[in-house]
Amino acid sequence: MSLLAAITRDDVARYVYVFALVYAVIIFIRILLSWFRLPYYRWLNAILEFVTEVTDPYLNLWRRWLPMVRLGGGAIDLSPMAGTIVLLLVAGIVSNLIAG
């Protein structure tokens, strides 16, 4: 029980912000993995599926409002950029509110 009493509001605020940073890094990994064709390995496929399943629900929210930017034969998805910016802004605000 004394362990729970040792957690302060600042600790919780830092946990919230670090969680948002870790999620932003996972989104960045998703961006990097989408640029390269990787060979199939069972362990690599497990990592790719994990990253995709973790980031898709959040990024699909942004894909509804942000259209793909067409450039020649390809397109650029702006949802990871907008999602990461909003995620870090909201995490900063929420962690400041928690910290007091």
Short mmCIF file of N, CA and C in Angstrom, two decimals:
data_model
loop_
_atom_site.label_atom_id
_atom_site.label_comp_id
_atom_site.label_asym_id
_atom_site.label_seq_id
_atom_site.Cartn_x
_atom_site.Cartn_y
_atom_site.Cartn_z
N MET A 1 0.82 -1.18 0.00
CA MET A 1 0.00 0.00 0.00
C MET A 1 0.86 1.25 0.00
N SER A 2 2.04 1.18 0.59
CA SER A 2 2.90 2.36 0.64
C SER A 2 3.44 2.71 -0.75
N LEU A 3 3.48 1.73 -1.64
CA LEU A 3 3.93 2.00 -3.00
C LEU A 3 2.95 2.94 -3.71
N LEU A 4 1.67 2.75 -3.52
CA LEU A 4 0.68 3.61 -4.15
C LEU A 4 0.73 5.03 -3.60
N ALA A 5 1.09 5.18 -2.35
CA ALA A 5 1.16 6.51 -1.76
C ALA A 5 2.38 7.27 -2.26
N ALA A 6 3.38 6.57 -2.79
CA ALA A 6 4.58 7.23 -3.26
C ALA A 6 4.40 7.85 -4.64
N ILE A 7 3.33 7.51 -5.35
CA ILE A 7 3.09 8.06 -6.68
C ILE A 7 2.43 9.43 -6.53
N THR A 8 3.07 10.43 -7.11
CA THR A 8 2.54 11.79 -7.03
C THR A 8 1.84 12.15 -8.33
N ARG A 9 1.25 13.32 -8.34
CA ARG A 9 0.61 13.81 -9.56
C ARG A 9 1.62 14.04 -10.66
N ASP A 10 2.83 14.48 -10.29
CA ASP A 10 3.88 14.68 -11.29
C ASP A 10 4.28 13.37 -11.95
N ASP A 11 4.32 12.30 -11.15
CA ASP A 11 4.65 10.99 -11.71
C ASP A 11 3.59 10.55 -12.72
N VAL A 12 2.35 10.71 -12.38
CA VAL A 12 1.26 10.33 -13.29
C VAL A 12 1.31 11.19 -14.55
N ALA A 13 1.59 12.47 -14.40
CA ALA A 13 1.69 13.36 -15.57
C ALA A 13 2.83 12.92 -16.47
N ARG A 14 3.96 12.55 -15.88
CA ARG A 14 5.08 12.06 -16.69
C ARG A 14 4.73 10.75 -17.38
N TYR A 15 4.02 9.85 -16.70
CA TYR A 15 3.61 8.59 -17.32
C TYR A 15 2.72 8.84 -18.53
N VAL A 16 1.80 9.76 -18.40
CA VAL A 16 0.89 10.08 -19.51
C VAL A 16 1.69 10.62 -20.70
N TYR A 17 2.61 11.52 -20.45
CA TYR A 17 3.37 12.10 -21.55
C TYR A 17 4.32 11.08 -22.17
N VAL A 18 4.94 10.24 -21.34
CA VAL A 18 5.84 9.21 -21.89
C VAL A 18 5.05 8.20 -22.70
N PHE A 19 3.84 7.85 -22.27
CA PHE A 19 3.00 6.95 -23.05
C PHE A 19 2.72 7.55 -24.42
N ALA A 20 2.43 8.85 -24.47
CA ALA A 20 2.18 9.52 -25.76
C ALA A 20 3.45 9.53 -26.61
N LEU A 21 4.60 9.73 -26.01
CA LEU A 21 5.85 9.71 -26.77
C LEU A 21 6.13 8.33 -27.34
N VAL A 22 5.89 7.30 -26.56
CA VAL A 22 6.10 5.93 -27.06
C VAL A 22 5.16 5.64 -28.21
N TYR A 23 3.92 6.09 -28.11
CA TYR A 23 2.96 5.89 -29.20
C TYR A 23 3.39 6.67 -30.44
N ALA A 24 3.94 7.87 -30.26
CA ALA A 24 4.44 8.65 -31.40
C ALA A 24 5.62 7.94 -32.06
N VAL A 25 6.46 7.32 -31.28
CA VAL A 25 7.58 6.55 -31.85
C VAL A 25 7.06 5.36 -32.64
N ILE A 26 6.03 4.70 -32.14
CA ILE A 26 5.44 3.57 -32.87
C ILE A 26 4.84 4.05 -34.19
N ILE A 27 4.22 5.23 -34.19
CA ILE A 27 3.70 5.79 -35.45
C ILE A 27 4.85 6.09 -36.40
N PHE A 28 5.96 6.61 -35.89
CA PHE A 28 7.13 6.89 -36.73
C PHE A 28 7.69 5.59 -37.31
N ILE A 29 7.73 4.54 -36.51
CA ILE A 29 8.19 3.24 -37.02
C ILE A 29 7.27 2.76 -38.13
N ARG A 30 5.97 2.99 -37.96
CA ARG A 30 5.00 2.62 -39.00
C ARG A 30 5.28 3.36 -40.30
N ILE A 31 5.63 4.64 -40.19
CA ILE A 31 5.95 5.42 -41.38
C ILE A 31 7.19 4.85 -42.07
N LEU A 32 8.23 4.58 -41.29
CA LEU A 32 9.46 4.03 -41.87
C LEU A 32 9.23 2.67 -42.51
N LEU A 33 8.44 1.82 -41.88
CA LEU A 33 8.19 0.50 -42.43
C LEU A 33 7.37 0.55 -43.71
N SER A 34 6.58 1.60 -43.88
CA SER A 34 5.78 1.71 -45.11
C SER A 34 6.63 2.14 -46.30
N TRP A 35 7.80 2.68 -46.07
CA TRP A 35 8.66 3.14 -47.16
C TRP A 35 9.48 2.02 -47.79
N PHE A 36 9.67 0.92 -47.08
CA PHE A 36 10.58 -0.12 -47.54
C PHE A 36 9.84 -1.44 -47.74
N ARG A 37 10.26 -2.19 -48.75
CA ARG A 37 9.77 -3.55 -48.95
C ARG A 37 10.70 -4.47 -48.18
N LEU A 38 10.19 -5.12 -47.18
CA LEU A 38 11.01 -5.98 -46.34
C LEU A 38 10.74 -7.44 -46.69
N PRO A 39 11.77 -8.28 -46.60
CA PRO A 39 11.55 -9.71 -46.86
C PRO A 39 10.68 -10.31 -45.77
N TYR A 40 10.06 -11.41 -46.11
CA TYR A 40 9.17 -12.06 -45.14
C TYR A 40 9.98 -12.95 -44.20
N TYR A 41 9.87 -12.63 -42.94
CA TYR A 41 10.36 -13.49 -41.86
C TYR A 41 9.23 -13.54 -40.84
N ARG A 42 9.12 -14.67 -40.18
CA ARG A 42 8.02 -14.83 -39.23
C ARG A 42 8.06 -13.79 -38.12
N TRP A 43 9.24 -13.54 -37.55
CA TRP A 43 9.37 -12.58 -36.44
C TRP A 43 9.17 -11.16 -36.92
N LEU A 44 9.63 -10.85 -38.14
CA LEU A 44 9.44 -9.51 -38.69
C LEU A 44 7.98 -9.25 -39.00
N ASN A 45 7.30 -10.27 -39.50
CA ASN A 45 5.87 -10.13 -39.77
C ASN A 45 5.08 -9.90 -38.49
N ALA A 46 5.50 -10.54 -37.40
CA ALA A 46 4.82 -10.33 -36.11
C ALA A 46 4.99 -8.88 -35.65
N ILE A 47 6.17 -8.32 -35.85
CA ILE A 47 6.41 -6.92 -35.49
C ILE A 47 5.58 -5.99 -36.36
N LEU A 48 5.55 -6.26 -37.66
CA LEU A 48 4.77 -5.43 -38.58
C LEU A 48 3.29 -5.47 -38.24
N GLU A 49 2.77 -6.64 -37.94
CA GLU A 49 1.36 -6.75 -37.58
C GLU A 49 1.07 -6.03 -36.27
N PHE A 50 1.97 -6.12 -35.31
CA PHE A 50 1.77 -5.42 -34.03
C PHE A 50 1.71 -3.91 -34.26
N VAL A 51 2.67 -3.38 -35.00
CA VAL A 51 2.71 -1.94 -35.25
C VAL A 51 1.47 -1.49 -36.02
N THR A 52 1.06 -2.27 -37.00
CA THR A 52 -0.12 -1.92 -37.78
C THR A 52 -1.38 -1.96 -36.94
N GLU A 53 -1.55 -3.01 -36.13
CA GLU A 53 -2.76 -3.12 -35.31
C GLU A 53 -2.83 -2.09 -34.21
N VAL A 54 -1.68 -1.63 -33.73
CA VAL A 54 -1.67 -0.63 -32.67
C VAL A 54 -1.96 0.77 -33.23
N THR A 55 -1.43 1.07 -34.41
CA THR A 55 -1.56 2.43 -34.94
C THR A 55 -2.78 2.65 -35.83
N ASP A 56 -3.31 1.61 -36.45
CA ASP A 56 -4.42 1.80 -37.39
C ASP A 56 -5.68 2.43 -36.78
N PRO A 57 -6.13 2.03 -35.61
CA PRO A 57 -7.35 2.66 -35.09
C PRO A 57 -7.21 4.18 -34.93
N TYR A 58 -6.07 4.64 -34.45
CA TYR A 58 -5.87 6.07 -34.26
C TYR A 58 -5.68 6.78 -35.60
N LEU A 59 -4.91 6.21 -36.50
CA LEU A 59 -4.66 6.87 -37.78
C LEU A 59 -5.90 6.86 -38.68
N ASN A 60 -6.75 5.87 -38.53
CA ASN A 60 -7.98 5.84 -39.34
C ASN A 60 -8.91 6.99 -38.99
N LEU A 61 -8.85 7.47 -37.75
CA LEU A 61 -9.63 8.66 -37.40
C LEU A 61 -9.21 9.86 -38.24
N TRP A 62 -7.93 10.00 -38.46
CA TRP A 62 -7.41 11.13 -39.23
C TRP A 62 -7.58 10.93 -40.72
N ARG A 63 -7.57 9.70 -41.16
CA ARG A 63 -7.73 9.43 -42.60
C ARG A 63 -9.12 9.78 -43.11
N ARG A 64 -10.10 9.83 -42.20
CA ARG A 64 -11.45 10.23 -42.61
C ARG A 64 -11.49 11.67 -43.07
N TRP A 65 -10.71 12.55 -42.42
CA TRP A 65 -10.77 13.98 -42.72
C TRP A 65 -9.65 14.46 -43.63
N LEU A 66 -8.54 13.78 -43.63
CA LEU A 66 -7.41 14.22 -44.44
C LEU A 66 -7.30 13.37 -45.69
N PRO A 67 -7.50 13.98 -46.85
CA PRO A 67 -7.36 13.19 -48.09
C PRO A 67 -5.88 12.94 -48.39
N MET A 68 -5.64 11.93 -49.19
CA MET A 68 -4.28 11.65 -49.64
C MET A 68 -3.86 12.75 -50.61
N VAL A 69 -2.61 13.17 -50.52
CA VAL A 69 -2.07 14.18 -51.42
C VAL A 69 -1.47 13.44 -52.62
N ARG A 70 -2.04 13.67 -53.78
CA ARG A 70 -1.58 12.97 -54.99
C ARG A 70 -0.38 13.69 -55.58
N LEU A 71 0.67 12.91 -55.84
CA LEU A 71 1.88 13.42 -56.47
C LEU A 71 2.28 12.47 -57.58
N GLY A 72 1.98 12.83 -58.81
CA GLY A 72 2.30 11.96 -59.93
C GLY A 72 1.58 10.64 -59.82
N GLY A 73 2.35 9.56 -59.80
CA GLY A 73 1.76 8.22 -59.72
C GLY A 73 1.53 7.75 -58.30
N GLY A 74 2.01 8.50 -57.32
CA GLY A 74 1.86 8.07 -55.94
C GLY A 74 1.04 9.04 -55.12
N ALA A 75 0.98 8.78 -53.84
CA ALA A 75 0.23 9.64 -52.93
C ALA A 75 0.93 9.65 -51.58
N ILE A 76 0.72 10.75 -50.86
CA ILE A 76 1.30 10.90 -49.52
C ILE A 76 0.16 10.92 -48.51
N ASP A 77 0.31 10.10 -47.48
CA ASP A 77 -0.68 10.03 -46.40
C ASP A 77 -0.26 11.01 -45.31
N LEU A 78 -1.07 12.03 -45.06
CA LEU A 78 -0.74 13.04 -44.06
C LEU A 78 -1.29 12.71 -42.67
N SER A 79 -2.03 11.62 -42.56
CA SER A 79 -2.63 11.29 -41.26
C SER A 79 -1.61 11.01 -40.16
N PRO A 80 -0.47 10.36 -40.42
CA PRO A 80 0.49 10.17 -39.32
C PRO A 80 1.06 11.48 -38.80
N MET A 81 1.30 12.43 -39.70
CA MET A 81 1.85 13.71 -39.27
C MET A 81 0.83 14.49 -38.42
N ALA A 82 -0.39 14.58 -38.90
CA ALA A 82 -1.42 15.30 -38.15
C ALA A 82 -1.73 14.58 -36.84
N GLY A 83 -1.81 13.26 -36.88
CA GLY A 83 -2.10 12.50 -35.68
C GLY A 83 -1.02 12.64 -34.62
N THR A 84 0.24 12.65 -35.03
CA THR A 84 1.34 12.78 -34.08
C THR A 84 1.36 14.17 -33.46
N ILE A 85 1.15 15.20 -34.27
CA ILE A 85 1.14 16.56 -33.75
C ILE A 85 0.03 16.73 -32.72
N VAL A 86 -1.18 16.30 -33.06
CA VAL A 86 -2.30 16.43 -32.13
C VAL A 86 -2.09 15.58 -30.89
N LEU A 87 -1.57 14.37 -31.06
CA LEU A 87 -1.31 13.49 -29.92
C LEU A 87 -0.36 14.13 -28.93
N LEU A 88 0.74 14.70 -29.41
CA LEU A 88 1.71 15.31 -28.50
C LEU A 88 1.19 16.60 -27.88
N LEU A 89 0.42 17.38 -28.64
CA LEU A 89 -0.18 18.59 -28.06
C LEU A 89 -1.18 18.25 -26.95
N VAL A 90 -2.05 17.30 -27.22
CA VAL A 90 -3.05 16.91 -26.22
C VAL A 90 -2.37 16.26 -25.02
N ALA A 91 -1.35 15.45 -25.25
CA ALA A 91 -0.64 14.81 -24.13
C ALA A 91 0.06 15.86 -23.27
N GLY A 92 0.62 16.88 -23.90
CA GLY A 92 1.24 17.96 -23.13
C GLY A 92 0.23 18.72 -22.29
N ILE A 93 -0.92 19.02 -22.88
CA ILE A 93 -1.96 19.73 -22.14
C ILE A 93 -2.49 18.89 -20.98
N VAL A 94 -2.77 17.62 -21.26
CA VAL A 94 -3.32 16.74 -20.22
C VAL A 94 -2.30 16.52 -19.12
N SER A 95 -1.03 16.34 -19.46
CA SER A 95 -0.03 16.12 -18.42
C SER A 95 0.17 17.38 -17.58
N ASN A 96 0.06 18.55 -18.19
CA ASN A 96 0.14 19.80 -17.41
C ASN A 96 -1.06 19.96 -16.50
N LEU A 97 -2.24 19.57 -16.96
CA LEU A 97 -3.43 19.63 -16.12
C LEU A 97 -3.33 18.65 -14.95
N ILE A 98 -2.80 17.48 -15.21
CA ILE A 98 -2.64 16.49 -14.14
C ILE A 98 -1.62 16.97 -13.12
N ALA A 99 -0.51 17.55 -13.60
CA ALA A 99 0.54 17.99 -12.71
C ALA A 99 0.10 19.19 -11.86
N GLY A 100 -0.82 19.95 -12.39
CA GLY A 100 -1.37 21.07 -11.61
C GLY A 100 -0.72 22.36 -11.84
#
